[in-house]
């Protein structure tokens, strides 16, 4: 095995460990919403506006990002707490939705780059 092959193998092993660690740190009692629409793929040409739709478990979350900021719309409507988790350096974000009355299990969006 050459030095380059060994270094590549070590990098792959490190990435695998990081992936397993990230997966094990996820919230086990939180369902994950699927990304079902992304304007970059499904409606290209919307310069300056990015639209995403996440859905599942009876919940839909629409996300719109413009130069002015991010707007969220949740269906079904009602009292809800939304937490954004992410990293500004990578622009990766996931939104956690919780219902204060406990009428539904919390849900989280898939991780996306905004």
GROMACS .gro file of N, CA and C in nm:
model
  342
    1UNK      N    1   0.085  -0.117   0.000
    1UNK     CA    2   0.000   0.000   0.000
    1UNK      C    3   0.090   0.124   0.000
    2UNK      N    4   0.060   0.216  -0.091
    2UNK     CA    5   0.141   0.338  -0.100
    2UNK      C    6   0.100   0.436   0.009
    3UNK      N    7   0.180   0.536   0.029
    3UNK     CA    8   0.152   0.640   0.127
    3UNK      C    9   0.022   0.714   0.093
    4UNK      N   10  -0.001   0.739  -0.037
    4UNK     CA   11  -0.123   0.808  -0.081
    4UNK      C   12  -0.246   0.723  -0.053
    5UNK      N   13  -0.239   0.594  -0.081
    5UNK     CA   14  -0.352   0.505  -0.055
    5UNK      C   15  -0.383   0.497   0.094
    6UNK      N   16  -0.276   0.493   0.174
    6UNK     CA   17  -0.295   0.488   0.320
    6UNK      C   18  -0.361   0.616   0.370
    7UNK      N   19  -0.314   0.732   0.322
    7UNK     CA   20  -0.371   0.861   0.363
    7UNK      C   21  -0.519   0.869   0.322
    8UNK      N   22  -0.550   0.824   0.201
    8UNK     CA   23  -0.690   0.825   0.155
    8UNK      C   24  -0.775   0.734   0.242
    9UNK      N   25  -0.723   0.616   0.276
    9UNK     CA   26  -0.795   0.523   0.362
    9UNK      C   27  -0.821   0.581   0.500
   10UNK      N   28  -0.722   0.652   0.554
   10UNK     CA   29  -0.739   0.716   0.685
   10UNK      C   30  -0.844   0.826   0.680
   11UNK      N   31  -0.846   0.904   0.570
   11UNK     CA   32  -0.946   1.010   0.554
   11UNK      C   33  -1.087   0.951   0.545
   12UNK      N   34  -1.100   0.842   0.472
   12UNK     CA   35  -1.231   0.777   0.459
   12UNK      C   36  -1.277   0.725   0.595
   13UNK      N   37  -1.186   0.664   0.670
   13UNK     CA   38  -1.220   0.613   0.803
   13UNK      C   39  -1.261   0.727   0.897
   14UNK      N   40  -1.190   0.839   0.889
   14UNK     CA   41  -1.224   0.955   0.972
   14UNK      C   42  -1.361   1.010   0.936
   15UNK      N   43  -1.390   1.024   0.807
   15UNK     CA   44  -1.521   1.071   0.764
   15UNK      C   45  -1.632   0.976   0.808
   16UNK      N   46  -1.607   0.846   0.803
   16UNK     CA   47  -1.705   0.748   0.847
   16UNK      C   48  -1.734   0.766   0.996
   17UNK      N   49  -1.630   0.786   1.076
   17UNK     CA   50  -1.648   0.807   1.221
   17UNK      C   51  -1.728   0.933   1.249
   18UNK      N   52  -1.699   1.040   1.176
   18UNK     CA   53  -1.772   1.166   1.194
   18UNK      C   54  -1.919   1.146   1.158
   19UNK      N   55  -1.945   1.076   1.049
   19UNK     CA   56  -2.084   1.049   1.009
   19UNK      C   57  -2.159   0.968   1.113
   20UNK      N   58  -2.095   0.864   1.166
   20UNK     CA   59  -2.160   0.783   1.270
   20UNK      C   60  -2.185   0.866   1.395
   21UNK      N   61  -2.091   0.952   1.433
   21UNK     CA   62  -2.108   1.036   1.552
   21UNK      C   63  -2.223   1.134   1.533
   22UNK      N   64  -2.231   1.194   1.416
   22UNK     CA   65  -2.341   1.289   1.389
   22UNK      C   66  -2.474   1.217   1.392
   23UNK      N   67  -2.481   1.097   1.336
   23UNK     CA   68  -2.607   1.022   1.335
   23UNK      C   69  -2.648   0.984   1.477
   24UNK      N   70  -2.553   0.946   1.560
   24UNK     CA   71  -2.588   0.902   1.696
   24UNK      C   72  -2.627   1.019   1.784
   25UNK      N   73  -2.591   1.143   1.746
   25UNK     CA   74  -2.627   1.259   1.826
   25UNK      C   75  -2.764   1.314   1.790
   26UNK      N   76  -2.829   1.258   1.691
   26UNK     CA   77  -2.959   1.310   1.652
   26UNK      C   78  -3.062   1.283   1.760
   27UNK      N   79  -3.169   1.362   1.758
   27UNK     CA   80  -3.278   1.345   1.854
   27UNK      C   81  -3.358   1.222   1.816
   28UNK      N   82  -3.362   1.125   1.904
   28UNK     CA   83  -3.431   1.000   1.872
   28UNK      C   84  -3.583   1.014   1.877
   29UNK      N   85  -3.637   1.110   1.955
   29UNK     CA   86  -3.783   1.125   1.958
   29UNK      C   87  -3.831   1.239   1.870
   30UNK      N   88  -3.756   1.268   1.765
   30UNK     CA   89  -3.794   1.372   1.670
   30UNK      C   90  -3.801   1.310   1.531
   31UNK      N   91  -3.917   1.327   1.466
   31UNK     CA   92  -3.933   1.277   1.330
   31UNK      C   93  -3.868   1.376   1.233
   32UNK      N   94  -3.819   1.326   1.120
   32UNK     CA   95  -3.750   1.410   1.022
   32UNK      C   96  -3.840   1.431   0.900
   33UNK      N   97  -3.863   1.558   0.867
   33UNK     CA   98  -3.942   1.594   0.750
   33UNK      C   99  -3.855   1.580   0.625
   34UNK      N  100  -3.915   1.535   0.517
   34UNK     CA  101  -3.844   1.520   0.391
   34UNK      C  102  -3.846   1.650   0.311
   35UNK      N  103  -3.739   1.676   0.241
   35UNK     CA  104  -3.734   1.787   0.147
   35UNK      C  105  -3.807   1.742   0.021
   36UNK      N  106  -3.921   1.806  -0.010
   36UNK     CA  107  -4.002   1.765  -0.125
   36UNK      C  108  -3.999   1.866  -0.239
   37UNK      N  109  -3.948   1.987  -0.213
   37UNK     CA  110  -3.936   2.089  -0.316
   37UNK      C  111  -3.818   2.178  -0.285
   38UNK      N  112  -3.737   2.205  -0.386
   38UNK     CA  113  -3.625   2.298  -0.375
   38UNK      C  114  -3.622   2.377  -0.506
   39UNK      N  115  -3.641   2.508  -0.497
   39UNK     CA  116  -3.650   2.591  -0.617
   39UNK      C  117  -3.522   2.586  -0.701
   40UNK      N  118  -3.408   2.555  -0.641
   40UNK     CA  119  -3.285   2.545  -0.719
   40UNK      C  120  -3.293   2.432  -0.820
   41UNK      N  121  -3.365   2.326  -0.785
   41UNK     CA  122  -3.376   2.209  -0.871
   41UNK      C  123  -3.509   2.206  -0.946
   42UNK      N  124  -3.618   2.231  -0.871
   42UNK     CA  125  -3.753   2.215  -0.926
   42UNK      C  126  -3.805   2.336  -1.002
   43UNK      N  127  -3.749   2.454  -0.981
   43UNK     CA  128  -3.793   2.576  -1.051
   43UNK      C  129  -3.675   2.669  -1.070
   44UNK      N  130  -3.575   2.627  -1.146
   44UNK     CA  131  -3.456   2.712  -1.162
   44UNK      C  132  -3.491   2.845  -1.228
   45UNK      N  133  -3.408   2.946  -1.199
   45UNK     CA  134  -3.428   3.077  -1.259
   45UNK      C  135  -3.488   3.179  -1.165
   46UNK      N  136  -3.514   3.140  -1.041
   46UNK     CA  137  -3.569   3.234  -0.942
   46UNK      C  138  -3.454   3.307  -0.874
   47UNK      N  139  -3.392   3.396  -0.946
   47UNK     CA  140  -3.275   3.467  -0.892
   47UNK      C  141  -3.311   3.545  -0.766
   48UNK      N  142  -3.229   3.532  -0.663
   48UNK     CA  143  -3.247   3.608  -0.540
   48UNK      C  144  -3.347   3.549  -0.442
   49UNK      N  145  -3.422   3.447  -0.482
   49UNK     CA  146  -3.520   3.385  -0.392
   49UNK      C  147  -3.498   3.234  -0.393
   50UNK      N  148  -3.495   3.175  -0.278
   50UNK     CA  149  -3.485   3.030  -0.264
   50UNK      C  150  -3.606   2.982  -0.188
   51UNK      N  151  -3.677   2.886  -0.243
   51UNK     CA  152  -3.794   2.829  -0.177
   51UNK      C  153  -3.772   2.680  -0.154
   52UNK      N  154  -3.806   2.637  -0.034
   52UNK     CA  155  -3.797   2.496   0.004
   52UNK      C  156  -3.929   2.453   0.066
   53UNK      N  157  -3.963   2.327   0.047
   53UNK     CA  158  -4.080   2.272   0.115
   53UNK      C  159  -4.039   2.137   0.176
   54UNK      N  160  -4.069   2.125   0.305
   54UNK     CA  161  -4.048   2.002   0.378
   54UNK      C  162  -4.184   1.947   0.417
   55UNK      N  163  -4.201   1.816   0.413
   55UNK     CA  164  -4.331   1.759   0.447
   55UNK      C  165  -4.315   1.621   0.509
   56UNK      N  166  -4.416   1.585   0.587
   56UNK     CA  167  -4.423   1.453   0.647
   56UNK      C  168  -4.493   1.460   0.781
   57UNK      N  169  -4.547   1.347   0.826
   57UNK     CA  170  -4.610   1.336   0.957
   57UNK      C  171  -4.721   1.438   0.977
   58UNK      N  172  -4.792   1.471   0.868
   58UNK     CA  173  -4.904   1.565   0.877
   58UNK      C  174  -4.863   1.710   0.888
   59UNK      N  175  -4.735   1.741   0.861
   59UNK     CA  176  -4.682   1.877   0.873
   59UNK      C  177  -4.617   1.919   0.742
   60UNK      N  178  -4.636   2.046   0.706
   60UNK     CA  179  -4.566   2.104   0.592
   60UNK      C  180  -4.498   2.232   0.639
   61UNK      N  181  -4.373   2.247   0.603
   61UNK     CA  182  -4.298   2.369   0.635
   61UNK      C  183  -4.246   2.426   0.505
   62UNK      N  184  -4.287   2.551   0.474
   62UNK     CA  185  -4.235   2.623   0.359
   62UNK      C  186  -4.131   2.723   0.408
   63UNK      N  187  -4.017   2.725   0.341
   63UNK     CA  188  -3.908   2.816   0.375
   63UNK      C  189  -3.880   2.901   0.253
   64UNK      N  190  -3.874   3.033   0.274
   64UNK     CA  191  -3.837   3.124   0.166
   64UNK      C  192  -3.722   3.211   0.214
   65UNK      N  193  -3.610   3.206   0.138
   65UNK     CA  194  -3.494   3.288   0.172
   65UNK      C  195  -3.474   3.391   0.063
   66UNK      N  196  -3.465   3.517   0.106
   66UNK     CA  197  -3.435   3.628   0.015
   66UNK      C  198  -3.318   3.705   0.074
   67UNK      N  199  -3.282   3.815   0.008
   67UNK     CA  200  -3.174   3.900   0.061
   67UNK      C  201  -3.214   3.960   0.196
   68UNK      N  202  -3.345   3.972   0.221
   68UNK     CA  203  -3.394   4.033   0.345
   68UNK      C  204  -3.397   3.936   0.463
   69UNK      N  205  -3.392   3.807   0.437
   69UNK     CA  206  -3.395   3.709   0.546
   69UNK      C  207  -3.470   3.583   0.508
   70UNK      N  208  -3.514   3.512   0.612
   70UNK     CA  209  -3.582   3.384   0.594
   70UNK      C  210  -3.722   3.392   0.653
   71UNK      N  211  -3.819   3.345   0.576
   71UNK     CA  212  -3.958   3.341   0.622
   71UNK      C  213  -4.003   3.195   0.625
   72UNK      N  214  -4.073   3.157   0.733
   72UNK     CA  215  -4.123   3.021   0.748
   72UNK      C  216  -4.275   3.022   0.757
   73UNK      N  217  -4.339   2.923   0.695
   73UNK     CA  218  -4.483   2.903   0.705
   73UNK      C  219  -4.507   2.756   0.739
   74UNK      N  220  -4.582   2.732   0.846
   74UNK     CA  221  -4.608   2.596   0.892
   74UNK      C  222  -4.756   2.564   0.877
   75UNK      N  223  -4.786   2.447   0.825
   75UNK     CA  224  -4.923   2.396   0.819
   75UNK      C  225  -4.924   2.259   0.885
   76UNK      N  226  -5.018   2.231   0.970
   76UNK     CA  227  -5.130   2.315   1.009
   76UNK      C  228  -5.083   2.430   1.098
   77UNK      N  229  -5.153   2.542   1.085
   77UNK     CA  230  -5.120   2.662   1.162
   77UNK      C  231  -5.159   2.643   1.308
   78UNK      N  232  -5.096   2.718   1.394
   78UNK     CA  233  -5.127   2.712   1.536
   78UNK      C  234  -5.006   2.753   1.616
   79UNK      N  235  -5.017   2.749   1.748
   79UNK     CA  236  -4.902   2.782   1.831
   79UNK      C  237  -4.789   2.681   1.809
   80UNK      N  238  -4.671   2.733   1.777
   80UNK     CA  239  -4.558   2.647   1.747
   80UNK      C  240  -4.429   2.718   1.784
   81UNK      N  241  -4.330   2.642   1.824
   81UNK     CA  242  -4.197   2.695   1.854
   81UNK      C  243  -4.103   2.640   1.747
   82UNK      N  244  -4.029   2.731   1.682
   82UNK     CA  245  -3.935   2.691   1.578
   82UNK      C  246  -3.795   2.731   1.623
   83UNK      N  247  -3.703   2.635   1.617
   83UNK     CA  248  -3.562   2.661   1.650
   83UNK      C  249  -3.479   2.631   1.527
   84UNK      N  250  -3.392   2.724   1.491
   84UNK     CA  251  -3.299   2.702   1.380
   84UNK      C  252  -3.167   2.652   1.437
   85UNK      N  253  -3.121   2.543   1.384
   85UNK     CA  254  -2.991   2.488   1.425
   85UNK      C  255  -2.902   2.491   1.302
   86UNK      N  256  -2.780   2.535   1.320
   86UNK     CA  257  -2.694   2.537   1.203
   86UNK      C  258  -2.559   2.596   1.229
   87UNK      N  259  -2.491   2.620   1.120
   87UNK     CA  260  -2.355   2.670   1.123
   87UNK      C  261  -2.342   2.777   1.016
   88UNK      N  262  -2.310   2.898   1.058
   88UNK     CA  263  -2.300   3.009   0.962
   88UNK      C  264  -2.187   2.989   0.863
   89UNK      N  265  -2.079   2.924   0.905
   89UNK     CA  266  -1.965   2.905   0.815
   89UNK      C  267  -2.002   2.816   0.697
   90UNK      N  268  -2.075   2.710   0.721
   90UNK     CA  269  -2.113   2.617   0.614
   90UNK      C  270  -2.249   2.648   0.556
   91UNK      N  271  -2.327   2.733   0.622
   91UNK     CA  272  -2.464   2.769   0.584
   91UNK      C  273  -2.559   2.650   0.592
   92UNK      N  274  -2.519   2.543   0.662
   92UNK     CA  275  -2.608   2.430   0.683
   92UNK      C  276  -2.708   2.465   0.792
   93UNK      N  277  -2.835   2.430   0.770
   93UNK     CA  278  -2.939   2.462   0.868
   93UNK      C  279  -3.042   2.350   0.871
   94UNK      N  280  -3.101   2.334   0.989
   94UNK     CA  281  -3.215   2.244   1.008
   94UNK      C  282  -3.308   2.315   1.106
   95UNK      N  283  -3.438   2.304   1.082
   95UNK     CA  284  -3.535   2.369   1.168
   95UNK      C  285  -3.606   2.263   1.253
   96UNK      N  286  -3.615   2.290   1.383
   96UNK     CA  287  -3.686   2.203   1.476
   96UNK      C  288  -3.819   2.268   1.510
   97UNK      N  289  -3.929   2.195   1.495
   97UNK     CA  290  -4.063   2.246   1.523
   97UNK      C  291  -4.120   2.170   1.642
   98UNK      N  292  -4.165   2.246   1.742
   98UNK     CA  293  -4.228   2.185   1.860
   98UNK      C  294  -4.360   2.254   1.887
   99UNK      N  295  -4.458   2.177   1.931
   99UNK     CA  296  -4.589   2.228   1.966
   99UNK      C  297  -4.598   2.236   2.117
  100UNK      N  298  -4.616   2.360   2.174
  100UNK     CA  299  -4.617   2.379   2.319
  100UNK      C  300  -4.723   2.295   2.391
  101UNK      N  301  -4.835   2.272   2.328
  101UNK     CA  302  -4.942   2.196   2.393
  101UNK      C  303  -4.913   2.046   2.391
  102UNK      N  304  -4.807   2.007   2.323
  102UNK     CA  305  -4.773   1.865   2.317
  102UNK      C  306  -4.870   1.783   2.235
  103UNK      N  307  -4.940   1.849   2.142
  103UNK     CA  308  -5.039   1.779   2.061
  103UNK      C  309  -4.976   1.693   1.952
  104UNK      N  310  -4.848   1.714   1.926
  104UNK     CA  311  -4.779   1.640   1.822
  104UNK      C  312  -4.633   1.623   1.860
  105UNK      N  313  -4.573   1.514   1.813
  105UNK     CA  314  -4.429   1.494   1.836
  105UNK      C  315  -4.351   1.603   1.762
  106UNK      N  316  -4.238   1.644   1.817
  106UNK     CA  317  -4.154   1.741   1.746
  106UNK      C  318  -4.106   1.683   1.613
  107UNK      N  319  -4.080   1.771   1.518
  107UNK     CA  320  -4.025   1.731   1.389
  107UNK      C  321  -3.907   1.823   1.356
  108UNK      N  322  -3.818   1.771   1.274
  108UNK     CA  323  -3.701   1.846   1.230
  108UNK      C  324  -3.691   1.832   1.079
  109UNK      N  325  -3.645   1.939   1.014
  109UNK     CA  326  -3.624   1.929   0.870
  109UNK      C  327  -3.493   1.857   0.842
  110UNK      N  328  -3.483   1.805   0.723
  110UNK     CA  329  -3.356   1.753   0.677
  110UNK      C  330  -3.258   1.871   0.674
  111UNK      N  331  -3.130   1.845   0.683
  111UNK     CA  332  -3.028   1.949   0.679
  111UNK      C  333  -3.010   1.998   0.535
  112UNK      N  334  -3.009   2.129   0.517
  112UNK     CA  335  -2.990   2.187   0.385
  112UNK      C  336  -2.894   2.305   0.395
  113UNK      N  337  -2.838   2.341   0.282
  113UNK     CA  338  -2.751   2.458   0.277
  113UNK      C  339  -2.833   2.575   0.224
  114UNK      N  340  -2.851   2.677   0.308
  114UNK     CA  341  -2.922   2.797   0.264
  114UNK      C  342  -2.820   2.897   0.220
   0.00000   0.00000   0.00000
